[in-house]
Short mmCIF file of C-alpha atoms in Angstrom, two decimals:
data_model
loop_
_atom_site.label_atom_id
_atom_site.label_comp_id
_atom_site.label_asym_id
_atom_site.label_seq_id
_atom_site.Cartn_x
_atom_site.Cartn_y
_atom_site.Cartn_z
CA UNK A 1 0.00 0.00 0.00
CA UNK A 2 1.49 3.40 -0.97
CA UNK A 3 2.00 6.06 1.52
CA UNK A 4 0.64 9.13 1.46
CA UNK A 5 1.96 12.44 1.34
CA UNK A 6 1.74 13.24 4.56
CA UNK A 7 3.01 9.85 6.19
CA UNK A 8 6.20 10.32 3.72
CA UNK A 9 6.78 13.78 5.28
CA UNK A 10 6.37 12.08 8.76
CA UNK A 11 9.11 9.60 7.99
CA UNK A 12 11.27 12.28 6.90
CA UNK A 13 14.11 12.59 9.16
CA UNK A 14 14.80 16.30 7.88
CA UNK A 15 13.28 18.90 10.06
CA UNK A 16 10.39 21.03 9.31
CA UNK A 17 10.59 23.79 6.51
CA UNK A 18 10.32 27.40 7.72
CA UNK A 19 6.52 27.58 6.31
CA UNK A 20 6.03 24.61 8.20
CA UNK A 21 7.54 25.44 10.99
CA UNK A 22 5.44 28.60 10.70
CA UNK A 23 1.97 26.39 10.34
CA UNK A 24 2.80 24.86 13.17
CA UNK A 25 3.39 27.34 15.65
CA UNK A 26 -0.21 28.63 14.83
CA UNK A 27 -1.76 25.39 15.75
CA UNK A 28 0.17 25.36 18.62
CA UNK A 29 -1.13 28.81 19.78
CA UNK A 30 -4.73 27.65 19.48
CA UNK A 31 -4.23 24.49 21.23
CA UNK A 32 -2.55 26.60 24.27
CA UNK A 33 -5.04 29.22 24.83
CA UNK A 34 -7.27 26.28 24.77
CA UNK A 35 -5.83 24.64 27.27
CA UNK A 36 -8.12 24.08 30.54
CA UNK A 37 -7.16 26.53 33.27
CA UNK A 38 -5.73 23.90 36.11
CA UNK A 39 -3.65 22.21 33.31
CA UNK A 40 -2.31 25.55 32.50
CA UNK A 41 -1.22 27.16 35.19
CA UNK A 42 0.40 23.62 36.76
CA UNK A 43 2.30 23.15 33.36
CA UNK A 44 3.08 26.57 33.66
CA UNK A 45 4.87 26.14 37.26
CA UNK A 46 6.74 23.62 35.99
CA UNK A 47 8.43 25.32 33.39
CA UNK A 48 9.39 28.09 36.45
CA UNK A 49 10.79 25.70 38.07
CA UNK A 50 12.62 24.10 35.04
CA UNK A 51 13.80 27.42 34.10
CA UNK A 52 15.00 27.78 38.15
CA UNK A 53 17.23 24.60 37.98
CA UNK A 54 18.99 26.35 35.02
CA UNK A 55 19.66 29.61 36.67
CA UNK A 56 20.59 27.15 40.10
CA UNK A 57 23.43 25.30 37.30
CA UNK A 58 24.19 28.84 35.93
CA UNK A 59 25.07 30.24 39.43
CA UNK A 60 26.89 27.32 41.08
CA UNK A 61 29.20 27.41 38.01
CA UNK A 62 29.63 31.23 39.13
CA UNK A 63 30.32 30.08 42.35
CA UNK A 64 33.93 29.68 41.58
CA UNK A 65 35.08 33.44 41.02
CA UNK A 66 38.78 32.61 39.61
CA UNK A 67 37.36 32.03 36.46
CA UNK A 68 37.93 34.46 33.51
CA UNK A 69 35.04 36.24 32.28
CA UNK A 70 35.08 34.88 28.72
CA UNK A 71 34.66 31.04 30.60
CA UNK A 72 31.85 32.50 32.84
CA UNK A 73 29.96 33.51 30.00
CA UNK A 74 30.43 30.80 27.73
CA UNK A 75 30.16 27.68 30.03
CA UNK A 76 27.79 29.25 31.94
CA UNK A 77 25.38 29.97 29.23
CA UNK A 78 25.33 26.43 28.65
CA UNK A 79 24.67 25.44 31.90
CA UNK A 80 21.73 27.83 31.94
CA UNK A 81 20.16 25.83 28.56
CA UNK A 82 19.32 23.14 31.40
CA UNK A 83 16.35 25.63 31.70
CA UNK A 84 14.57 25.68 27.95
CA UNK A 85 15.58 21.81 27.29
CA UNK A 86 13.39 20.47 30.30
CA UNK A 87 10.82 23.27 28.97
CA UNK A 88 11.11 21.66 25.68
CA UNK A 89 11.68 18.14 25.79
CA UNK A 90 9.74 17.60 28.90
CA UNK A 91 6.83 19.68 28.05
CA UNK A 92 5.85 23.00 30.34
CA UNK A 93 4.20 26.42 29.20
CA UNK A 94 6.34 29.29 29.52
CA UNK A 95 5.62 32.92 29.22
CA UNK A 96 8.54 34.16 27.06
CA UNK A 97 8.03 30.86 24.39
CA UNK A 98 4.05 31.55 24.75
CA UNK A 99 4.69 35.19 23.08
CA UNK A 100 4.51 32.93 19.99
CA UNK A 101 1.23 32.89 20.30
CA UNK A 102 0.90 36.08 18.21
CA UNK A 103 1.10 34.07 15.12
CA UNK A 104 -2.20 32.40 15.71
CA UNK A 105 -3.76 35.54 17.04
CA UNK A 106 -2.03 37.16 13.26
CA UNK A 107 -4.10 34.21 11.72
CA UNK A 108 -7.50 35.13 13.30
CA UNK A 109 -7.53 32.02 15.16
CA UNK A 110 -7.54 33.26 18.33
CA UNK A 111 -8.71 36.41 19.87
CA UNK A 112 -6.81 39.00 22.22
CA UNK A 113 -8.75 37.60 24.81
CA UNK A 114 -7.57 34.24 24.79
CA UNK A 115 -3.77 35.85 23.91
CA UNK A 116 -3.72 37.50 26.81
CA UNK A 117 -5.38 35.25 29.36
CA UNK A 118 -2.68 32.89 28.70
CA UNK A 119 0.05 35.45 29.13
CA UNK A 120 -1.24 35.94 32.66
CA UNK A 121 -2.10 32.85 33.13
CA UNK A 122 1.40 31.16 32.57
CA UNK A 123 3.15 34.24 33.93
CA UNK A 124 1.86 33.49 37.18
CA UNK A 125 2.18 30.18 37.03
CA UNK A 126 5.78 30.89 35.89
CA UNK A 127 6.44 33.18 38.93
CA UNK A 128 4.81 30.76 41.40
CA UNK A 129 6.77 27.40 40.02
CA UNK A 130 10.44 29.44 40.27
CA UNK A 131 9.31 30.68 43.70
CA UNK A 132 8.86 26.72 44.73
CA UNK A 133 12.60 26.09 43.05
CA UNK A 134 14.17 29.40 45.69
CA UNK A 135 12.48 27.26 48.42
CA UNK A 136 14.13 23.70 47.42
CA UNK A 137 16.97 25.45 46.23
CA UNK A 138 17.38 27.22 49.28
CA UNK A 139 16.24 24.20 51.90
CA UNK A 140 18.70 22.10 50.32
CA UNK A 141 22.07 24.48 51.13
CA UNK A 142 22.96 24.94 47.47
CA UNK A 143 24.25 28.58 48.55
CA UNK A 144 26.30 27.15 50.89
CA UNK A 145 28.81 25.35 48.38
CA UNK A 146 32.51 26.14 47.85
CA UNK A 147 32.70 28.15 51.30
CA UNK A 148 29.71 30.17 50.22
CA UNK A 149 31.08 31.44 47.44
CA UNK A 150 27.35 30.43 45.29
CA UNK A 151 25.50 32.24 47.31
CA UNK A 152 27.64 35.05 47.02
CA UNK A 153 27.58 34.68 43.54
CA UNK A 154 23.67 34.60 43.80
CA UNK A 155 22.89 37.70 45.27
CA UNK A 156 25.41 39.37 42.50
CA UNK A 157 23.73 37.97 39.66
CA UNK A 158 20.76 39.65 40.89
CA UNK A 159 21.96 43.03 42.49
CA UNK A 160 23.64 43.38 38.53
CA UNK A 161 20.17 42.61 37.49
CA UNK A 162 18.36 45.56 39.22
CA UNK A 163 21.96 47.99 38.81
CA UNK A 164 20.89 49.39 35.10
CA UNK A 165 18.46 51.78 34.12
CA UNK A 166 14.87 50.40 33.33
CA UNK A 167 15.16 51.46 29.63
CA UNK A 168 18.35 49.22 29.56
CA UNK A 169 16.67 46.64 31.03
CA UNK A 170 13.67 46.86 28.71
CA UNK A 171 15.63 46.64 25.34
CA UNK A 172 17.59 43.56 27.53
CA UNK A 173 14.37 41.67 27.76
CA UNK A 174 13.37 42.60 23.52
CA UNK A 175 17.35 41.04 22.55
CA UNK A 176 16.67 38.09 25.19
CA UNK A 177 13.60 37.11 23.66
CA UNK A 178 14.07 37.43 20.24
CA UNK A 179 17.18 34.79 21.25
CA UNK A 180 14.89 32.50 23.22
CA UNK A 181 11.91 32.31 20.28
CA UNK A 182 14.55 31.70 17.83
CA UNK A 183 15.33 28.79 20.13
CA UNK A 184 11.76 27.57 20.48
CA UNK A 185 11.54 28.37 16.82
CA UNK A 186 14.01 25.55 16.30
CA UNK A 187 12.34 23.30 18.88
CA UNK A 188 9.14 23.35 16.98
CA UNK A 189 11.34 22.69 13.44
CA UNK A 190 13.00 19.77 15.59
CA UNK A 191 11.86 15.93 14.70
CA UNK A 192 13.81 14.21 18.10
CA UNK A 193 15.41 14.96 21.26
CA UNK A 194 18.35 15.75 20.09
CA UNK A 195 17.68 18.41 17.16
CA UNK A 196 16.10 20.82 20.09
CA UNK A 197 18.91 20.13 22.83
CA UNK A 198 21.53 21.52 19.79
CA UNK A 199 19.30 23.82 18.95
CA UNK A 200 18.71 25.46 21.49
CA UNK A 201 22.29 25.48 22.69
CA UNK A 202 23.31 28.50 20.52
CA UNK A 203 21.23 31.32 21.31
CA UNK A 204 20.52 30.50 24.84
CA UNK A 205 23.98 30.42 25.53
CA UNK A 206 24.54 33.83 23.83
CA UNK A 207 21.57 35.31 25.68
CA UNK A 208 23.02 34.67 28.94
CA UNK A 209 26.97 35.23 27.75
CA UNK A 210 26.01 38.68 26.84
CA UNK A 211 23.29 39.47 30.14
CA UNK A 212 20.12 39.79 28.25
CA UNK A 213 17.21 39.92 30.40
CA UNK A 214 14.92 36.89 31.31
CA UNK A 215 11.68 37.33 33.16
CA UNK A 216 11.11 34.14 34.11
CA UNK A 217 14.99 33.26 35.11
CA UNK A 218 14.99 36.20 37.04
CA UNK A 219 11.66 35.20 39.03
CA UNK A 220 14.54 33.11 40.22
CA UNK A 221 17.39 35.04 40.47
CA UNK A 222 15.86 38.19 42.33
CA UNK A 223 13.80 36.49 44.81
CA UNK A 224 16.62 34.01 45.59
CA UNK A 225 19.20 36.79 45.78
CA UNK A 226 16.96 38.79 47.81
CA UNK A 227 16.32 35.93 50.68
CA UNK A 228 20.42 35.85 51.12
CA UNK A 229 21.16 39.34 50.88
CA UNK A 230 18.71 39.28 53.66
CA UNK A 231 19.95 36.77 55.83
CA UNK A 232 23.25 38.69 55.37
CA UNK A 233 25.12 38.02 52.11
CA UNK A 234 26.64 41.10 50.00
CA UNK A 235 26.35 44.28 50.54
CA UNK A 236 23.15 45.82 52.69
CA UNK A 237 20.26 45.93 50.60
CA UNK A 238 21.93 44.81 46.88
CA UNK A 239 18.79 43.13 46.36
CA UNK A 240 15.12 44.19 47.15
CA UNK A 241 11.40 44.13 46.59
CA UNK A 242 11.59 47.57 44.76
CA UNK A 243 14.14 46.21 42.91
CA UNK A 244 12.41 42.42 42.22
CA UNK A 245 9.42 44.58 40.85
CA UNK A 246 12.02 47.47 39.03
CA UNK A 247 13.26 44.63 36.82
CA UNK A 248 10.21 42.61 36.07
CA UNK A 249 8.58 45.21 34.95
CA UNK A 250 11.02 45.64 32.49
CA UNK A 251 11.97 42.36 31.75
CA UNK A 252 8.04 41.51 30.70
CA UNK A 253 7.43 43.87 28.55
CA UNK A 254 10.80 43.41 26.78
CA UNK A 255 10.27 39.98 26.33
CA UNK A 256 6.49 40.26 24.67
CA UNK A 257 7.86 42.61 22.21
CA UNK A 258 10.59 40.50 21.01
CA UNK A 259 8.59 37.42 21.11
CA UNK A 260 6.08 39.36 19.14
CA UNK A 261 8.91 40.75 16.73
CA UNK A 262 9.96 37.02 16.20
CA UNK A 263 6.49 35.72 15.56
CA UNK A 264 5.18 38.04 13.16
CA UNK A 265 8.06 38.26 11.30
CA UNK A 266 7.54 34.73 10.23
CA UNK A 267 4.17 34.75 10.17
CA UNK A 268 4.02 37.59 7.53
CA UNK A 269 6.95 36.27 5.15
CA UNK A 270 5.35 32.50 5.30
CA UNK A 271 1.84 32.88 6.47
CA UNK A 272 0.12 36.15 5.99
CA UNK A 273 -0.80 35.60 2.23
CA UNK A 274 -2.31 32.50 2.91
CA UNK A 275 -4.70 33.50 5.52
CA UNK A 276 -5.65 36.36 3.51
CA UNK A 277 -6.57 34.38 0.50
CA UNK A 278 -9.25 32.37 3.09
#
């Protein structure tokens, strides 16, 4: 019996075209904003948490301040991938990744409505997820390690997070994201496990190398950096609310516009004249 040519493509080891890739990410949208609210928001804490363990990796490779700064960045980039592969390969909705879903509100498939509940949705869910991962993180003495020099490294990472001026911080969060779609862009290209791990290797890596700004990693960062810097740790008050709320501010709105610049770039080169001709 001859296949199809669908099944064919199926087989095909090669991964998706960019129109494809493109297709896909619209029915992807729908089928997210669809999603029932409880399923949601508990897929959505685990991708704060997954995103947690990868800032956790990022800063115990920190820990060791001898390094050179071109080593920080590099290795510690890829230690911070940890983050978007468990997001990926294990399945989790996270906020940055969900700006994608502007290509199937761009199609007419879903409404603002539905766009924007599951922003909030999954940002909460987000925030409440890498607030779990401070607790375990923090419960289990990671900070502690090599004399204290993690936590130490901790509450820098986030006191150089809330140092810059919010406009900084704001075009941080647009080059971050427009990094971390291209990364989920792959992902959705990818046919196996290991097409999205070495995909996503490259502009995660750079992203953190060059100290773009991440939301949902820093729902992590500042809160964890706060608690130490609290109980003692760097200077007095490198790390506070004002400052947890300073940032985020930022970092969200940087990160929906270059999600947004990401997916409707694609969606108008591959997709726009097709839904117009409907």
């Amino acid at each position: 019996m001859a296949l199809t040519q669908d099944e064919i493509k199926a087989l095909k080891p090669d991964a998706l075209a960019p129109a494809e890739t493109t297709e896909k990410a619209e029915t992807l949208g729908q089928t997210k904003a669809a999603m029932p609210f409880a399923k949601c928001f508990v897929s959505a804490m685990l991708a704060g948490a997954f995103i947690a363990f990868g800032a956790m990796y990022f800063c115990v490779f920190l820990g060791d301040p001898t390094m050179p700064f071109a080593v920080q960045r590099l290795v510690g980039g890829i230690c911070f991938c940890l983050g978007l592969v468990l997001v990926l390969c294990c399945g989790a909705e996270l906020f940055t990744g969900n700006t994608l879903l502007i290509c199937a509100k761009a199609a007419g498939k879903i409404c603002w409505a539905d766009t924007l509940k599951n922003w909030t949705v999954v940002w909460v869910g987000n925030l409440i997820g890498a607030l779990a991962a401070v607790f375990l993180v923090f419960m289990a003495g990671v900070a502690g390690m090599n004399g204290g020099a993690v936590g130490e490294a901790m509450v820098s990472v986030a006191a150089g997070k809330v140092s810059p001026d919010w406009v900084t911080l704001f075009f941080k969060g647009i080059m971050c994201n427009i990094l971390v779609c291209l990364a989920v862009w792959i992902g959705f290209s990818a046919r196996t496990v290991a097409d999205k791990v070495l995909g996503i290797l490259l502009p995660i890596s750079a992203f953190v190398a060059a100290g773009f700004e991440h939301c949902v990693a820093n729902m992590f960062f500042l809160p964890m950096g706060c608690l130490l810097n609290a109980l003692g740790v760097g200077a007095v008050d490198a790390v506070t609310f004002g400052g947890i709320f300073y940032n985020l501010s930022a970092a969200t709105l940087g990160n929906i516009v270059g999600g947004v610049l990401v997916g409707l770039a694609y969606w108008f080169i591959y997709r726009r004249s097709k839904a117009a001709g409907k």
